[in-house]
Short mmCIF file of C-alpha atoms in Angstrom, two decimals:
data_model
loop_
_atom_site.label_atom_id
_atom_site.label_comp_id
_atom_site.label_asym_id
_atom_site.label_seq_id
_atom_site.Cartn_x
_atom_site.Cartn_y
_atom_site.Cartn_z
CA UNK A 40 11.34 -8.20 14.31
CA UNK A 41 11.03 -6.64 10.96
CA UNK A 42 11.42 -2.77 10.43
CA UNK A 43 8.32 -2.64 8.52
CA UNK A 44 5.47 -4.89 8.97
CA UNK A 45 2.49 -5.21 6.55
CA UNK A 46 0.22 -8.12 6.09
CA UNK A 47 0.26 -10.29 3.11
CA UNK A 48 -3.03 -11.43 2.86
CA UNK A 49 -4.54 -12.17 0.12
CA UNK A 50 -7.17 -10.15 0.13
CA UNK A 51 -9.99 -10.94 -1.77
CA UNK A 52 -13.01 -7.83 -2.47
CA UNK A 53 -15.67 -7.63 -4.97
CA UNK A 54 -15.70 -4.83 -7.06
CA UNK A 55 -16.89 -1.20 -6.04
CA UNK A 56 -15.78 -1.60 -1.97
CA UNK A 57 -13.77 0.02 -0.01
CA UNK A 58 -9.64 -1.62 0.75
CA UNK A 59 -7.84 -0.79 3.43
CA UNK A 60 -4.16 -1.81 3.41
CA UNK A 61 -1.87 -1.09 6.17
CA UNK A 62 1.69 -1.28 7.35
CA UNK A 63 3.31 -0.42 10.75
CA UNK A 64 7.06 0.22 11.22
CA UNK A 65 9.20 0.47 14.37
CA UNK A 66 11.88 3.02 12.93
CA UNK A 67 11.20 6.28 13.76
CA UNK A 68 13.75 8.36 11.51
CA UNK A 69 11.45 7.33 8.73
CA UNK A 70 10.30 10.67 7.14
CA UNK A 71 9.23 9.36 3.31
CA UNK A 72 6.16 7.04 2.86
CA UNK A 73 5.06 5.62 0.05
CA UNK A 74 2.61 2.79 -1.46
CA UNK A 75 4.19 0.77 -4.61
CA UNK A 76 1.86 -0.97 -6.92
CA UNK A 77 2.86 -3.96 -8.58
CA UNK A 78 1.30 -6.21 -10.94
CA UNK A 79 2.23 -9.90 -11.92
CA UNK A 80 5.69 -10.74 -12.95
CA UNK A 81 6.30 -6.94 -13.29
CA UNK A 82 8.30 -4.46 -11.34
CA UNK A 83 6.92 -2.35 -8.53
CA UNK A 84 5.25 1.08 -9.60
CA UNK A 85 4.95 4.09 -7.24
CA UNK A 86 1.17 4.77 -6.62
CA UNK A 87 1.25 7.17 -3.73
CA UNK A 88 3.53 9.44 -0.98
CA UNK A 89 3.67 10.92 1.92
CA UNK A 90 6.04 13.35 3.25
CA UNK A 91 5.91 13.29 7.54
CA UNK A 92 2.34 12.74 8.86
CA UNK A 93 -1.01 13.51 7.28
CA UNK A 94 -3.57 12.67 4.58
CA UNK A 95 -3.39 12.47 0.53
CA UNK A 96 -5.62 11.94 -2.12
CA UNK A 97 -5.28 11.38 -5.62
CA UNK A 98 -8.19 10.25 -7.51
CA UNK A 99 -9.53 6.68 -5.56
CA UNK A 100 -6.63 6.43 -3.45
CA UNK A 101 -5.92 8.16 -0.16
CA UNK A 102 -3.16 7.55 1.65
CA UNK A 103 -2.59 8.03 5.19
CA UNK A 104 0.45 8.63 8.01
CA UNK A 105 0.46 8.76 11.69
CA UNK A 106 3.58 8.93 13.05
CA UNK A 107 2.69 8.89 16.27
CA UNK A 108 1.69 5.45 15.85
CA UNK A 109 4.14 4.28 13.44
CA UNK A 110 1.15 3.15 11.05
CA UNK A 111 0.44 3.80 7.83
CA UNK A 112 -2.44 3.54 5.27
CA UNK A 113 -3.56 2.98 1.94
CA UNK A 114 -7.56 3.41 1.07
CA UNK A 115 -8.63 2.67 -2.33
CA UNK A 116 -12.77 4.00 -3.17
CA UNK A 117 -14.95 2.18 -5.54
CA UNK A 118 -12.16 -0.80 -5.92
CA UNK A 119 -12.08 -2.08 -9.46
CA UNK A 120 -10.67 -6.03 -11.27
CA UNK A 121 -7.71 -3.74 -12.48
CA UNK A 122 -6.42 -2.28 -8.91
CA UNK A 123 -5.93 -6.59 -8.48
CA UNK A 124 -2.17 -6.50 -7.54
CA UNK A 125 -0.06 -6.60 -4.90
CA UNK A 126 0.73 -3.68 -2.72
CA UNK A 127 4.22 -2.73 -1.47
CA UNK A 128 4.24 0.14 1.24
CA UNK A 129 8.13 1.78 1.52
CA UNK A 130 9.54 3.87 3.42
CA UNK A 131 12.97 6.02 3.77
CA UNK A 132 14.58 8.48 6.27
CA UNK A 133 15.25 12.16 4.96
CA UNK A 134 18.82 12.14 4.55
CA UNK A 135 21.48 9.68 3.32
CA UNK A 136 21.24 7.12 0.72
CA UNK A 137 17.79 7.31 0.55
CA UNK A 138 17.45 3.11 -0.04
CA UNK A 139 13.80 2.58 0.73
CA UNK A 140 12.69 0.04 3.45
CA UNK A 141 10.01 -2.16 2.26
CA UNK A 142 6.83 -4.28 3.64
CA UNK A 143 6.42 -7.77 2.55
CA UNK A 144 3.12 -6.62 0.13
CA UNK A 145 -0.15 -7.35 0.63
CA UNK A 146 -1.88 -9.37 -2.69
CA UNK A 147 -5.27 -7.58 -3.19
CA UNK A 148 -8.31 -9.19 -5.71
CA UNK A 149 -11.22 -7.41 -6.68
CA UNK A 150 -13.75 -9.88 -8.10
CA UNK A 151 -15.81 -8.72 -10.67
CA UNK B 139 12.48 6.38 -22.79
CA UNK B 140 12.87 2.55 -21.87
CA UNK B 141 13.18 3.71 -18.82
CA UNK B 142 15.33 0.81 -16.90
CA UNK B 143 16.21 -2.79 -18.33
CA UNK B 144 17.08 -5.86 -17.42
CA UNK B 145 19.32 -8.11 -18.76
CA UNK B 146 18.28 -11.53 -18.76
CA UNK B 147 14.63 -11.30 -17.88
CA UNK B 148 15.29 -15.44 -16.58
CA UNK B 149 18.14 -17.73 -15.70
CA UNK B 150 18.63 -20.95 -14.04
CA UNK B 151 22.02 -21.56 -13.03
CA UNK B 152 23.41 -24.73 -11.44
CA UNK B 153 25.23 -24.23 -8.06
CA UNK B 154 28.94 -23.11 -8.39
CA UNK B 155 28.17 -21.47 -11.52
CA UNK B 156 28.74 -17.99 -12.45
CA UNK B 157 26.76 -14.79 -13.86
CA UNK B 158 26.22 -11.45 -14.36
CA UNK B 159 22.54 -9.35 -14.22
CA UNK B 160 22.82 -6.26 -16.49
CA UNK B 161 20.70 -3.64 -15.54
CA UNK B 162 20.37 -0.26 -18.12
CA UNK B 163 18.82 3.37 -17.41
CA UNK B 164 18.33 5.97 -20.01
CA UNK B 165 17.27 8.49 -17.68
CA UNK B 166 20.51 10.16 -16.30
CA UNK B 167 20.11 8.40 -12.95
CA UNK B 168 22.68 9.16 -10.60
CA UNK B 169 21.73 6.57 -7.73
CA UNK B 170 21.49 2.75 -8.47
CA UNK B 171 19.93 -0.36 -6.30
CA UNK B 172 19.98 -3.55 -6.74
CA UNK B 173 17.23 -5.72 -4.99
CA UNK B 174 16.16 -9.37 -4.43
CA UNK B 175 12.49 -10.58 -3.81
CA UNK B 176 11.47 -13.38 -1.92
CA UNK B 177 8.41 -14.73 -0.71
CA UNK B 178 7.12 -13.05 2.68
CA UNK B 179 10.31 -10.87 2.55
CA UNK B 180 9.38 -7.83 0.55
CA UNK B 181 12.20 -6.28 -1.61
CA UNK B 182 15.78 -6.51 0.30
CA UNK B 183 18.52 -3.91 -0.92
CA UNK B 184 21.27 -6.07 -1.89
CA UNK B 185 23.94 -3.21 -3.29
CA UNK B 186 23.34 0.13 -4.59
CA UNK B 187 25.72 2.94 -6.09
CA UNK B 188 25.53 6.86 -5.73
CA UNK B 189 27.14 7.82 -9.12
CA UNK B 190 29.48 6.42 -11.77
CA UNK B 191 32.52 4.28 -9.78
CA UNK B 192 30.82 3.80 -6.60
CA UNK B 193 29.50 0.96 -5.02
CA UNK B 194 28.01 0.31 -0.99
CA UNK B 195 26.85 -2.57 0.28
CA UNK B 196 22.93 -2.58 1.43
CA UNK B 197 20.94 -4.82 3.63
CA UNK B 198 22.21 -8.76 2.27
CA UNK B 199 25.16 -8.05 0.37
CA UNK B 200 26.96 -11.66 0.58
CA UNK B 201 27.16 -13.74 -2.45
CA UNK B 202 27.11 -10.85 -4.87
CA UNK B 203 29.30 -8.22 -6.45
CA UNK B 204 28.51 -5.12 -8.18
CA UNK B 205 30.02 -2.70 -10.72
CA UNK B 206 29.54 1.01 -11.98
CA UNK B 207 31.43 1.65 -14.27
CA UNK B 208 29.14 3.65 -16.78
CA UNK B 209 26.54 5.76 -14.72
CA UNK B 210 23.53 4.34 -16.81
CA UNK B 211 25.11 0.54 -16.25
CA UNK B 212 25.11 -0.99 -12.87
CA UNK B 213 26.19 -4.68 -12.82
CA UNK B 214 25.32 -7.44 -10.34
CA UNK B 215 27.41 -10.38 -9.95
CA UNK B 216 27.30 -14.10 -8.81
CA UNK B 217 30.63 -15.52 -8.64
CA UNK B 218 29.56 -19.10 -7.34
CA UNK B 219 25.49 -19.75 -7.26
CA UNK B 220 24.03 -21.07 -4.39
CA UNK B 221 20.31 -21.96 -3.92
CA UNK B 222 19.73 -19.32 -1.38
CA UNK B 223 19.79 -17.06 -4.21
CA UNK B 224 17.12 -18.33 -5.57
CA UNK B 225 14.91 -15.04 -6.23
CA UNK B 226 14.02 -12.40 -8.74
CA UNK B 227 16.34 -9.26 -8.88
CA UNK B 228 14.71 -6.07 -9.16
CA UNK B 229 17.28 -2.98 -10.18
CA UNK B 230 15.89 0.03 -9.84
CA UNK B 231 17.30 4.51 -10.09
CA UNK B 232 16.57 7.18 -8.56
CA UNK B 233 17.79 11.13 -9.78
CA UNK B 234 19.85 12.87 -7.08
CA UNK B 235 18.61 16.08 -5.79
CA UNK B 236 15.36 17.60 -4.57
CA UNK B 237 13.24 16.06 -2.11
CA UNK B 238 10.67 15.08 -5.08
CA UNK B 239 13.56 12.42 -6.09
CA UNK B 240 12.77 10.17 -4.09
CA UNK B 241 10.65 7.97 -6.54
CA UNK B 242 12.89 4.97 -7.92
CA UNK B 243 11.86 3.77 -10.93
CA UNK B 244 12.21 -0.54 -11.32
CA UNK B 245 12.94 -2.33 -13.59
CA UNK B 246 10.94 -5.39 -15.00
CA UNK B 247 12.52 -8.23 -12.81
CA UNK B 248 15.20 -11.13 -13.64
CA UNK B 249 14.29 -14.43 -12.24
CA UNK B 250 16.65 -16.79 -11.34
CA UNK B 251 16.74 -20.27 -10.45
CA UNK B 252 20.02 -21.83 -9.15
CA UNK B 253 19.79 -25.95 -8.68
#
């Protein structure tokens, strides 16, 4: 069983709904969470993270931890053809080398 | 700032052969990874360094070898290509420090095809 489980999709939205990506993970050291974007044939970018459990928001995107269910969450509002990418989530325990453990990505289109 | 680079951005190699990935950071990094995507798999950490001279192995270190020998350099090696390794390699650096420094920056991606 993989540490960190996310679902590749592809997902396929038209433009101005509502995603919901998602990831669950079995290890529960992990302390840092965080949601990489990355585009075609480019390198992954950090969108979003999350220190513990609890909510954050930054512009369209909200992301979310529970801990107590090992599940995490990435909304994005009022989608748009340029949020079309695939979405890493990542996580990482508080101390040590600090490598990040990463879900397999989920491949998101939003149709115009 | 070019941030991090990678050196070649595509490669096919035949099996048995040889190589070495460059990867470049401008930003005073002191922690380096080195990371292979696959299909379904995610990112794997393959090697990474905390500072200038050190190297650790990460989560599928066999097959490759890795160098720091300059903190903004940190080299990946192939000594004899297999088509397992098939994959792009993704290096990426993170600052040491505060808990903000977690973030590691990536680099664009080498691709490499061994036959």
């Amino acid at each position: 069983q993989k540490e960190v489980e996310q679902d590749p999709g592809p997902l396929s939205v038209p433009e101005g709904a509502i995603v919901s990506l998602n990831c669950t993970y079995s290890n529960s050291a992990f302390q840092y969470f965080m949601w990489y974007r990355q585009y075609s044939r480019k390198g992954p970018e950090l969108l979003m993270y999350t220190y513990s459990s609890g909510n954050k928001e930054d512009g369209r995107f909200t992301a979310q931890v529970d801990k107590s269910s090992k599940y995490i969450s990435l909304f994005i509002r009022d989608s748009q053809p340029s949020d079309s990418a695939t979405y890493l989530c990542a996580m990482t325990v508080a101390a040590g080398r600090r490598a990040l453990t990463f879900g397999s990505g989920t491949r998101l289109q939003v149709q115009p | 700032n070019a941030g991090v680079t990678q050196t070649p951005k595509f490669r096919v190699l035949k099996t048995g052969q040889s190589m070495t990935l460059l990867c470049a950071q401008d930003m005073n990094h002191e922690y380096m990874y080195w990371y292979r995507q696959d299909p379904g798999m995610g990112l794997r950490l393959i090697h990474y360094s905390v500072g200038e001279g050190t190297t650790a192995k990460g989560e599928v270190p066999d097959g490759y070898n890795v160098s720091r020998l300059k903190k903004q350099n940190f080299l990946l090696g192939l000594e004899s290509a297999a088509p397992s390794q098939t994959s792009v390699y993704f290096c990426a650096s993170r600052e040491w420090g505060a808990k903000s420094s977690y973030e590691q920056y990536f680099g664009p991606g080498t691709r490499l095809t061994v036959t």
